[in-house]
Short mmCIF file of C-alpha atoms in Angstrom, two decimals:
data_model
loop_
_atom_site.label_atom_id
_atom_site.label_comp_id
_atom_site.label_asym_id
_atom_site.label_seq_id
_atom_site.Cartn_x
_atom_site.Cartn_y
_atom_site.Cartn_z
CA MET I 204 97.67 139.60 118.98
CA LEU I 205 96.78 143.26 118.52
CA ALA I 206 97.91 143.17 114.89
CA GLU I 207 95.80 140.06 114.24
CA THR I 208 92.73 141.72 115.77
CA THR I 209 93.32 144.86 113.69
CA MET I 210 93.60 142.80 110.49
CA LYS I 211 90.34 140.97 111.27
CA GLN I 212 88.59 144.28 111.83
CA ALA I 213 89.98 145.63 108.56
CA ARG I 214 88.61 142.61 106.68
CA GLN I 215 85.12 143.10 108.09
CA PRO I 216 82.83 145.18 105.85
CA ALA I 217 81.96 148.59 107.23
CA LYS I 218 78.58 148.75 108.90
CA PRO I 219 76.19 150.71 106.66
CA LYS I 220 74.90 154.03 107.92
CA ARG I 221 71.37 154.05 109.26
CA THR I 222 70.33 156.61 106.64
CA ASP I 223 71.64 154.35 103.84
CA VAL I 224 69.70 151.39 105.25
CA ILE I 225 66.52 153.47 105.36
CA SER I 226 67.10 154.75 101.81
CA GLU I 227 67.38 151.18 100.54
CA ALA I 228 64.26 150.19 102.49
CA ILE I 229 62.29 153.01 100.87
CA LYS I 230 63.53 152.01 97.41
CA GLU I 231 62.48 148.43 98.12
CA TYR I 232 59.07 149.72 99.24
CA ILE I 233 58.72 151.66 95.97
CA ALA I 234 59.58 148.57 93.93
CA GLN I 235 57.39 146.14 95.89
CA HIS I 236 54.36 148.44 95.79
CA GLN I 237 55.01 149.29 92.12
CA LEU I 238 54.80 153.00 92.78
CA LYS I 239 54.95 155.27 89.75
CA PRO I 240 56.27 158.83 89.27
CA GLY I 241 53.88 161.19 91.01
CA ASP I 242 52.80 158.65 93.63
CA ARG I 243 53.19 159.73 97.21
CA LEU I 244 55.27 158.02 99.87
CA PRO I 245 53.82 157.52 103.36
CA GLN I 246 53.82 160.65 105.51
CA GLU I 247 56.98 161.49 107.41
CA GLN I 248 55.46 160.51 110.76
CA GLU I 249 54.41 157.14 109.34
CA LEU I 250 57.94 156.52 108.08
CA ILE I 251 59.36 157.46 111.47
CA GLN I 252 57.10 154.98 113.25
CA ALA I 253 57.42 152.17 110.70
CA LEU I 254 61.21 152.44 110.50
CA ASP I 255 61.70 153.20 114.20
CA ALA I 256 63.97 156.10 113.26
CA SER I 257 64.34 159.71 114.28
CA LYS I 258 62.91 162.56 112.25
CA GLY I 259 66.41 163.75 111.32
CA THR I 260 67.44 160.30 110.08
CA VAL I 261 64.34 159.89 107.92
CA ARG I 262 64.74 163.38 106.47
CA GLU I 263 68.39 162.73 105.67
CA ALA I 264 67.46 159.48 103.92
CA LEU I 265 64.80 161.28 101.85
CA LYS I 266 67.29 164.00 100.93
CA GLY I 267 69.66 161.30 99.72
CA LEU I 268 66.93 159.83 97.51
CA GLU I 269 66.09 163.31 96.27
CA ALA I 270 69.74 163.85 95.33
CA GLN I 271 69.55 160.62 93.33
CA GLY I 272 66.50 161.94 91.52
CA LEU I 273 64.15 159.23 92.83
CA VAL I 274 62.12 161.40 95.20
CA GLN I 275 60.85 164.95 95.08
CA THR I 276 59.90 166.71 98.31
CA ARG I 277 57.10 169.29 98.24
CA THR I 278 56.26 171.67 101.06
CA GLY I 279 53.00 173.26 102.11
CA PRO I 280 49.46 171.84 102.09
CA GLY I 281 49.34 168.54 100.27
CA GLY I 282 53.10 168.32 100.44
CA GLY I 283 55.30 165.37 101.23
CA ALA I 284 57.69 163.02 99.43
CA PHE I 285 56.65 161.97 95.92
CA ILE I 286 58.16 159.46 93.51
CA SER I 287 60.10 161.15 90.74
CA GLU I 288 61.37 159.72 87.47
CA VAL I 289 65.12 160.17 87.01
CA SER I 290 65.58 162.51 84.05
CA ASP I 291 68.14 162.00 81.31
CA ASP I 292 70.00 165.09 82.50
CA ARG I 293 70.14 163.72 86.04
CA ALA I 294 71.39 160.34 84.86
CA MET I 295 74.07 162.03 82.76
CA THR I 296 75.16 164.12 85.75
CA LEU I 297 75.49 161.04 87.96
CA LEU I 298 77.50 159.25 85.27
CA GLY I 299 79.63 162.35 84.87
CA ASN I 300 80.45 162.22 88.58
CA TYR I 301 81.66 158.64 88.12
CA PHE I 302 84.15 159.80 85.47
CA PHE I 303 85.08 163.02 87.29
CA PHE I 304 88.64 161.92 88.05
CA HIS I 305 88.97 159.50 85.12
CA SER I 306 87.70 161.49 82.18
CA PRO I 307 87.41 159.50 78.94
CA THR I 308 89.47 160.72 75.99
CA ILE I 309 88.14 161.52 72.54
CA HIS I 310 89.66 158.22 71.43
CA ASP I 311 87.77 156.37 74.18
CA ILE I 312 84.49 158.02 73.21
CA TYR I 313 84.72 157.18 69.52
CA GLU I 314 85.87 153.63 70.15
CA ALA I 315 82.69 153.20 72.19
CA ARG I 316 80.56 154.89 69.54
CA LYS I 317 81.97 152.66 66.79
CA ALA I 318 80.84 149.64 68.80
CA LEU I 319 77.45 151.05 69.84
CA TRP I 320 76.12 152.95 66.83
CA PRO I 321 75.49 149.97 64.53
CA ALA I 322 73.49 148.41 67.38
CA LEU I 323 71.59 151.68 67.75
CA VAL I 324 70.70 151.69 64.04
CA ARG I 325 69.57 148.05 64.19
CA SER I 326 67.33 148.83 67.16
CA LEU I 327 65.51 151.44 65.06
CA GLU I 328 64.31 149.00 62.42
CA GLY I 329 60.59 149.59 61.91
CA VAL I 330 60.50 152.13 64.75
CA LEU I 331 60.91 155.51 63.06
CA ASP I 332 57.70 157.15 61.88
CA THR I 333 57.00 160.30 59.87
CA ASP I 334 57.33 162.54 62.92
CA ALA I 335 60.73 161.02 63.71
CA PHE I 336 62.03 161.62 60.20
CA ASP I 337 60.67 165.17 60.29
CA ARG I 338 62.51 165.82 63.57
CA LEU I 339 65.78 164.50 62.16
CA ALA I 340 65.44 166.51 58.94
CA SER I 341 64.57 169.64 60.93
CA VAL I 342 67.75 169.38 63.02
CA MET I 343 69.86 169.00 59.87
CA THR I 344 68.66 172.36 58.50
CA PHE I 345 70.85 174.08 61.10
CA TYR I 346 74.06 172.84 59.46
CA ASP I 347 73.17 172.23 55.80
CA HIS I 348 75.13 175.38 54.90
CA PRO I 349 78.58 176.78 55.76
CA PRO I 350 78.64 178.88 58.94
CA THR I 351 79.03 182.64 58.76
CA SER I 352 80.85 182.91 62.10
CA LEU I 353 82.76 180.83 64.62
CA GLU I 354 79.80 181.03 66.98
CA GLU I 355 77.48 179.63 64.32
CA GLU I 356 80.01 176.89 63.57
CA ARG I 357 80.05 175.90 67.24
CA GLU I 358 76.24 175.86 67.32
CA GLN I 359 76.20 173.75 64.15
CA ARG I 360 78.50 171.19 65.72
CA LEU I 361 76.21 170.88 68.74
CA LYS I 362 73.22 170.48 66.41
CA GLU I 363 75.07 167.71 64.55
CA LEU I 364 75.37 165.90 67.87
CA GLU I 365 71.72 166.65 68.64
CA PHE I 366 70.83 164.64 65.51
CA HIS I 367 72.18 161.58 67.29
CA LEU I 368 70.25 162.41 70.46
CA VAL I 369 67.05 162.45 68.41
CA LEU I 370 67.90 158.99 67.05
CA ILE I 371 68.53 157.80 70.59
CA ASP I 372 65.13 159.14 71.69
CA TYR I 373 63.53 156.45 69.52
CA CYS I 374 65.74 153.58 70.67
CA PRO I 375 63.42 150.97 72.25
CA ASN I 376 66.23 149.53 74.38
CA PRO I 377 66.62 151.80 77.45
CA LEU I 378 70.05 150.43 78.37
CA LEU I 379 71.41 150.88 74.85
CA ALA I 380 69.89 154.36 74.74
CA LEU I 381 71.67 155.32 77.96
CA MET I 382 74.97 153.90 76.72
CA CYS I 383 74.65 155.88 73.48
CA ARG I 384 73.44 159.12 75.04
CA PHE I 385 76.35 159.51 77.45
CA PRO I 386 79.16 159.66 74.81
CA VAL I 387 77.19 162.30 72.90
CA ARG I 388 76.77 164.40 76.03
CA LEU I 389 80.50 164.08 76.68
CA LEU I 390 81.27 165.38 73.19
CA MET I 391 78.94 168.31 73.86
CA ASN I 392 80.44 169.27 77.20
CA MET I 393 84.07 168.18 77.49
CA THR I 394 86.49 171.11 77.63
CA VAL I 395 88.77 169.76 74.91
CA CYS I 396 85.77 169.34 72.59
CA GLN I 397 84.61 172.89 73.30
CA ARG I 398 88.07 174.11 72.28
CA ILE I 399 87.88 172.11 69.07
CA TYR I 400 84.44 173.51 68.24
CA ALA I 401 85.79 177.04 68.76
CA GLN I 402 88.09 176.57 65.73
CA PRO I 403 87.08 176.45 62.04
CA ASN I 404 86.54 172.85 60.94
CA PRO I 405 84.63 172.85 57.63
CA GLU I 406 85.55 169.25 56.80
CA LEU I 407 83.91 167.90 59.95
CA ARG I 408 80.67 169.76 59.17
CA ARG I 409 80.63 168.85 55.49
CA GLN I 410 81.37 165.16 55.94
CA GLY I 411 79.18 164.88 59.02
CA TYR I 412 76.22 166.35 57.16
CA ASP I 413 76.81 164.07 54.16
CA TYR I 414 76.93 160.93 56.31
CA GLN I 415 73.80 161.92 58.20
CA ARG I 416 71.97 162.62 54.93
CA GLN I 417 72.94 159.16 53.65
CA LEU I 418 71.88 157.57 56.94
CA LEU I 419 68.50 159.28 56.82
CA GLU I 420 67.91 158.00 53.29
CA ALA I 421 68.89 154.45 54.28
CA LEU I 422 66.56 154.52 57.28
CA ARG I 423 63.68 155.84 55.17
CA LYS I 424 64.18 152.91 52.81
CA GLY I 425 64.46 150.46 55.70
CA ASP I 426 67.96 149.40 54.60
CA ILE I 427 69.37 148.69 58.05
CA GLU I 428 72.59 147.04 56.87
CA LEU I 429 73.43 150.05 54.74
CA GLY I 430 72.61 152.27 57.71
CA CYS I 431 75.03 150.31 59.90
CA LYS I 432 77.76 150.65 57.27
CA ILE I 433 77.18 154.40 57.01
CA VAL I 434 77.35 155.03 60.77
CA SER I 435 80.50 152.91 61.07
CA GLU I 436 82.21 155.01 58.41
CA HIS I 437 80.80 158.18 59.96
CA MET I 438 82.22 157.35 63.40
CA GLN I 439 85.63 156.50 61.95
CA MET I 440 85.74 159.75 59.99
CA ALA I 441 84.68 161.83 63.00
CA GLN I 442 87.24 160.10 65.22
CA THR I 443 90.05 160.78 62.75
CA LEU I 444 89.19 164.47 62.39
CA MET I 445 88.54 165.04 66.11
CA GLU I 446 91.76 163.34 67.18
CA ALA I 447 93.72 165.34 64.61
CA ARG I 448 92.25 168.56 65.99
CA GLU I 449 92.99 167.44 69.53
CA ALA I 450 96.63 166.83 68.57
CA MET I 451 96.86 170.32 67.06
CA LEU I 452 95.49 171.86 70.25
CA GLU I 453 97.91 169.89 72.40
CA LYS I 454 100.81 171.09 70.27
CA THR I 455 99.66 174.70 70.63
CA PHE I 456 99.14 174.45 74.38
CA PHE I 457 102.41 172.55 74.79
CA LYS I 458 104.28 175.44 73.22
CA ALA I 459 102.45 177.96 75.38
CA GLY I 460 103.06 175.73 78.37
CA ASN I 461 106.78 175.66 77.71
CA ASP I 462 106.97 179.45 77.58
CA GLY I 463 104.90 179.67 80.74
CA ALA I 464 107.10 177.09 82.43
CA ILE I 465 110.22 179.20 81.71
CA ASP I 466 108.61 182.31 83.18
CA SER I 467 107.32 180.30 86.11
CA ASN I 468 110.77 178.90 86.83
CA ARG I 469 112.31 182.37 86.70
CA ASP I 470 109.69 183.70 89.09
CA TYR I 471 110.20 180.72 91.37
CA LEU I 472 113.97 181.25 91.46
CA ALA I 473 113.52 184.97 92.11
CA LEU I 474 111.09 184.28 94.94
CA THR I 475 113.36 181.61 96.40
CA GLY I 476 116.35 183.96 96.22
CA TYR I 477 114.37 186.72 97.92
CA THR I 478 113.27 184.38 100.71
CA GLN I 479 116.79 183.14 101.32
CA ALA I 480 118.16 186.70 101.35
CA LYS I 481 115.45 187.77 103.80
CA GLN I 482 116.22 184.89 106.13
CA LEU I 483 119.93 185.75 106.03
CA ALA I 484 119.21 189.43 106.76
CA GLU I 485 117.00 188.50 109.71
CA GLN I 486 119.75 186.29 111.10
CA ASN I 487 122.15 189.24 110.86
CA GLY I 488 119.64 191.55 112.54
CA ASP I 489 119.10 193.66 109.40
CA SER I 490 115.40 193.06 108.70
CA ASN I 491 114.91 196.54 107.16
CA SER I 492 117.31 196.01 104.27
CA LEU I 493 114.72 194.09 102.20
CA LYS I 494 111.71 196.27 102.90
#
């Protein structure tokens, strides 16, 4: 009987926290009243009365919304809780938290890019104006020449990725833009990618620049199908070179790891032997022999 009751309780959904309920109510209020970034929420005392909640509960709910990037709290005269637009950086951070324990691989990222980038190019048909083309061309000037140092090479690689972020800025589909922006941010920030960018890789820069130059020309001419073909080839090339570099790094670290493992095992055995000897000495009443 007890087991049956326990199983029924386990099947029942957990009761939501009061602060979560209030947070959802405030979000519903924002949507129903069509509030825009910069608009002010009702005063704290009004929220307390309307929601029949304590001051602490309301403040905790607002802090939760602030952590999500939906609300900004200002203090002092004229202060209060104001609607805030979630920035790209904030959205990327929240997505990054989702993948914190399940980080995508370079292979995963480029498989996604190969599927998404032709759609991105198609979405730009008739959208790019003179200012957009000027922005893209300006970014390319950072890597239209061989680097003079490893630091410059790393900066060039980040600028190559920035080229794609500029394209994404003009994508009229917000969902597609978000889906495209996140893989680029991963390539900018992932540790394994940072290690790759710290090594000379002239082929990646040269081919990347050439593909981007061809893409820019196709977009200027309005040849979307050619643009899709170019980005597909570009993504495949980048994937091949990045995965090859990743494999080289893994081989290097594997060798270093093996050497480290041998030393670690020796240290572990020495420590274990010392501990066992100390325990034996203490049992024999000779605790000073190991000091």
